[in-house]
Amino acid sequence: MSDVTPPEPIYVTRPHLPPLAEVTRLLEGVWERRILTNGGPLHQQLEEELAAYLGVEHLALVANGTLALLIALKALRLQGEVITTPFSFVATSEALSWNGLEPVFADIDPHTYGLDPASIEACITPRTTAILPVHCYGFPCDVEAIQRIADDYNLKVIYDAAHAFGVECHCGSLLQHGDLSVLSFHATKVFNTFEGGAIICPDAKTKKRIDRLKNFGFVDEVTVAANGINAKMSELHAAVGLAQLPGIDAAIAERQRVAEAYRDQLTDLPGLLLPEFGQAQRANYAYFPVRITDQAPLDRDQLVERLRAEGIVPRRYFHPLIPEFQYYRSNASADPKRYPVAAQMGREVLCLPIYPELSSADLQRICRAVRAAITGSSPDQP
Ligand SMILES: *Cc1c(COP(=O)(O)O)cnc(C)c1O
């Protein structure tokens, strides 16, 4: 009976693009110089501008976040077991496996979604050499408790900060914690260079080591001193990054607008828990994870079905959990009894669409559909 065209689907995210004219202007310089990669001038400029924006001293650009993780782990010359989270994107564990390190899955905290310090401590063995936590959704981990454990047991800490661009805790940039932090600039992240990533380094010496590792281990034309890889960011990607940076504060402010609208409109729904955004001084609103608990009249997967029927495509980050993937099932710590909180969150969390250009009309559509699914009312009613 309906002769109106169905509305466009609303996805969990929509990549943020810089003004094309600005990218083109930067690319004209590339065409003149014919320097396309290998630490060209745009790459150098983006490293400097990002370090200044993020409030860190040393930063090495990398071709993507996964290679950034691989190199960060390599740079610390780790062996044996590394304690990490089952509640993340699979690349977190894959970076360990590629380095011949064994992921040991610990449990998470239900408020921060980051590793639970008590669970980390329970997982330590004589073979443990490091901890690889994730600032999940950009919510800060309990960085102080994690550092205390690392100090007590002489462990390295590498933060997967793929979600945490621009997040500040009480002491400034969240990225300063741990031995190294790793960012992703993938299309779906808060700050994107289409593909890209970075490693935050504590000092110039570490940055030098990382700069060599990302360029085949070359020290100079005739010297290879480490088992390096090619993980350099090209001038094209750096141009996109330079064009993105001036707009990033406005983009994060738009994300905040969306988060606050959800907060206003999704209150008082039985069994729907809203995110707490951790103890961030400055959040980045990268995701809007809600929990559908057993107090709700339908479960998370039923809500997904209902929303999809309305053309709304949220994502179940993170389901399946990493140890549930076939490749990790044989891992000695891949037992959900070891991480009951992560297992519960894997069943309950749903990330609602959030991105700078999400219109008020689309927001209303999402909130009406969520409300209708939970209260049983019709989504057409305003
Ligand atoms: C996106 C992401 C990565 C991987 O980053 P890429 O740039 O896509 O390689 C790693 N860890 C987490 C938690 C991520 O969300």
PDB file of N, CA and C and ligand atoms in Angstrom, residues 63-67 69 88-92 134 136 160-163 182-186 188-189 195-197 287 318, ligand 1:
ATOM      1  N   ALA A  63      51.195   2.328   8.244  1.00  0.00           N
ATOM      2  CA  ALA A  63      50.226   2.141   7.156  1.00  0.00           C
ATOM      3  C   ALA A  63      48.831   1.744   7.647  1.00  0.00           C
ATOM      4  N   ASN A  64      48.733   1.077   8.772  1.00  0.00           N
ATOM      5  CA  ASN A  64      47.422   0.783   9.374  1.00  0.00           C
ATOM      6  C   ASN A  64      47.619   0.402  10.842  1.00  0.00           C
ATOM      7  N   GLY A  65      46.514   0.265  11.564  1.00  0.00           N
ATOM      8  CA  GLY A  65      46.583   0.020  12.996  1.00  0.00           C
ATOM      9  C   GLY A  65      47.115  -1.367  13.336  1.00  0.00           C
ATOM     10  N   THR A  66      46.824  -2.350  12.492  1.00  0.00           N
ATOM     11  CA  THR A  66      47.288  -3.707  12.756  1.00  0.00           C
ATOM     12  C   THR A  66      48.811  -3.787  12.635  1.00  0.00           C
ATOM     13  N   LEU A  67      49.358  -3.160  11.589  1.00  0.00           N
ATOM     14  CA  LEU A  67      50.825  -3.116  11.454  1.00  0.00           C
ATOM     15  C   LEU A  67      51.444  -2.315  12.601  1.00  0.00           C
ATOM     16  N   LEU A  69      50.336  -2.279  15.664  1.00  0.00           N
ATOM     17  CA  LEU A  69      50.386  -3.228  16.785  1.00  0.00           C
ATOM     18  C   LEU A  69      51.538  -4.227  16.610  1.00  0.00           C
ATOM     19  N   SER A  88      37.419  -7.478  21.982  1.00  0.00           N
ATOM     20  CA  SER A  88      38.044  -6.495  21.095  1.00  0.00           C
ATOM     21  C   SER A  88      37.891  -6.962  19.664  1.00  0.00           C
ATOM     22  N   PHE A  89      38.363  -6.124  18.749  1.00  0.00           N
ATOM     23  CA  PHE A  89      38.487  -6.509  17.355  1.00  0.00           C
ATOM     24  C   PHE A  89      39.630  -7.528  17.255  1.00  0.00           C
ATOM     25  N   VAL A  90      39.470  -8.489  16.362  1.00  0.00           N
ATOM     26  CA  VAL A  90      40.385  -9.635  16.318  1.00  0.00           C
ATOM     27  C   VAL A  90      41.849  -9.238  16.093  1.00  0.00           C
ATOM     28  N   ALA A  91      42.088  -8.080  15.490  1.00  0.00           N
ATOM     29  CA  ALA A  91      43.470  -7.654  15.221  1.00  0.00           C
ATOM     30  C   ALA A  91      44.302  -7.562  16.490  1.00  0.00           C
ATOM     31  N   THR A  92      43.668  -7.277  17.623  1.00  0.00           N
ATOM     32  CA  THR A  92      44.415  -7.173  18.884  1.00  0.00           C
ATOM     33  C   THR A  92      45.168  -8.469  19.156  1.00  0.00           C
ATOM     34  N   VAL A 134      42.941  -2.920  25.782  1.00  0.00           N
ATOM     35  CA  VAL A 134      42.309  -2.073  24.758  1.00  0.00           C
ATOM     36  C   VAL A 134      41.491  -1.000  25.479  1.00  0.00           C
ATOM     37  N   CYS A 136      38.654   0.194  25.141  1.00  0.00           N
ATOM     38  CA  CYS A 136      37.505  -0.199  24.336  1.00  0.00           C
ATOM     39  C   CYS A 136      36.492   0.946  24.210  1.00  0.00           C
ATOM     40  N   ASP A 160      46.270  -0.980  23.018  1.00  0.00           N
ATOM     41  CA  ASP A 160      45.581  -0.862  21.743  1.00  0.00           C
ATOM     42  C   ASP A 160      44.599   0.290  21.924  1.00  0.00           C
ATOM     43  N   ALA A 161      44.998   1.462  21.393  1.00  0.00           N
ATOM     44  CA  ALA A 161      44.195   2.679  21.547  1.00  0.00           C
ATOM     45  C   ALA A 161      43.501   3.025  20.231  1.00  0.00           C
ATOM     46  N   ALA A 162      43.180   1.983  19.454  1.00  0.00           N
ATOM     47  CA  ALA A 162      42.552   2.188  18.140  1.00  0.00           C
ATOM     48  C   ALA A 162      41.271   3.011  18.237  1.00  0.00           C
ATOM     49  N   HIS A 163      40.591   2.942  19.410  1.00  0.00           N
ATOM     50  CA  HIS A 163      39.326   3.676  19.568  1.00  0.00           C
ATOM     51  C   HIS A 163      39.525   5.007  20.279  1.00  0.00           C
ATOM     52  N   VAL A 182      48.932   2.417  20.548  1.00  0.00           N
ATOM     53  CA  VAL A 182      48.753   2.254  19.109  1.00  0.00           C
ATOM     54  C   VAL A 182      47.396   2.806  18.674  1.00  0.00           C
ATOM     55  N   LEU A 183      47.417   3.611  17.615  1.00  0.00           N
ATOM     56  CA  LEU A 183      46.175   4.182  17.063  1.00  0.00           C
ATOM     57  C   LEU A 183      45.861   3.568  15.703  1.00  0.00           C
ATOM     58  N   SER A 184      44.587   3.549  15.344  1.00  0.00           N
ATOM     59  CA  SER A 184      44.169   3.179  13.986  1.00  0.00           C
ATOM     60  C   SER A 184      43.487   4.379  13.342  1.00  0.00           C
ATOM     61  N   PHE A 185      43.827   4.634  12.082  1.00  0.00           N
ATOM     62  CA  PHE A 185      43.156   5.692  11.308  1.00  0.00           C
ATOM     63  C   PHE A 185      42.332   5.078  10.183  1.00  0.00           C
ATOM     64  N   HIS A 186      41.783   3.885  10.457  1.00  0.00           N
ATOM     65  CA  HIS A 186      40.921   3.228   9.471  1.00  0.00           C
ATOM     66  C   HIS A 186      39.678   4.076   9.199  1.00  0.00           C
ATOM     67  N   THR A 188      36.670   3.703   9.490  1.00  0.00           N
ATOM     68  CA  THR A 188      35.569   3.683  10.462  1.00  0.00           C
ATOM     69  C   THR A 188      35.919   4.351  11.789  1.00  0.00           C
ATOM     70  N   LYS A 189      37.149   4.817  11.931  1.00  0.00           N
ATOM     71  CA  LYS A 189      37.566   5.376  13.223  1.00  0.00           C
ATOM     72  C   LYS A 189      37.303   6.892  13.290  1.00  0.00           C
ATOM     73  N   GLU A 195      43.153   4.398   5.299  1.00  0.00           N
ATOM     74  CA  GLU A 195      43.862   3.369   6.068  1.00  0.00           C
ATOM     75  C   GLU A 195      45.030   4.096   6.724  1.00  0.00           C
ATOM     76  N   GLY A 196      45.362   3.712   7.936  1.00  0.00           N
ATOM     77  CA  GLY A 196      46.510   4.339   8.583  1.00  0.00           C
ATOM     78  C   GLY A 196      46.538   3.996  10.051  1.00  0.00           C
ATOM     79  N   GLY A 197      47.629   4.388  10.692  1.00  0.00           N
ATOM     80  CA  GLY A 197      47.755   4.155  12.125  1.00  0.00           C
ATOM     81  C   GLY A 197      48.989   4.861  12.639  1.00  0.00           C
ATOM     82  N   TYR A 287      31.931   5.488  19.807  1.00  0.00           N
ATOM     83  CA  TYR A 287      30.867   4.474  19.735  1.00  0.00           C
ATOM     84  C   TYR A 287      29.793   4.836  20.743  1.00  0.00           C
ATOM     85  N   PHE A 318      31.439  -6.448  20.924  1.00  0.00           N
ATOM     86  CA  PHE A 318      32.192  -7.397  20.144  1.00  0.00           C
ATOM     87  C   PHE A 318      31.591  -8.773  20.309  1.00  0.00           C
TER      88      PHE A 318
HETATM   89  C1  LIG B   1      40.316  -0.997  14.034  1.00  0.00           C
HETATM   90  C2  LIG B   1      40.995  -1.722  15.112  1.00  0.00           C
HETATM   91  C3  LIG B   1      42.268  -2.295  14.946  1.00  0.00           C
HETATM   92  C4  LIG B   1      42.928  -2.429  13.607  1.00  0.00           C
HETATM   93  O1  LIG B   1      43.177  -1.240  12.964  1.00  0.00           O
HETATM   94  P1  LIG B   1      43.334  -1.229  11.373  1.00  0.00           P
HETATM   95  O2  LIG B   1      43.811   0.175  11.122  1.00  0.00           O
HETATM   96  O3  LIG B   1      42.001  -1.514  10.790  1.00  0.00           O
HETATM   97  O4  LIG B   1      44.364  -2.246  11.000  1.00  0.00           O
HETATM   98  C5  LIG B   1      42.892  -2.854  16.050  1.00  0.00           C
HETATM   99  N1  LIG B   1      42.294  -2.888  17.250  1.00  0.00           N
HETATM  100  C6  LIG B   1      41.074  -2.374  17.452  1.00  0.00           C
HETATM  101  C7  LIG B   1      40.479  -2.426  18.819  1.00  0.00           C
HETATM  102  C8  LIG B   1      40.363  -1.803  16.383  1.00  0.00           C
HETATM  103  O5  LIG B   1      39.117  -1.346  16.572  1.00  0.00           O
END
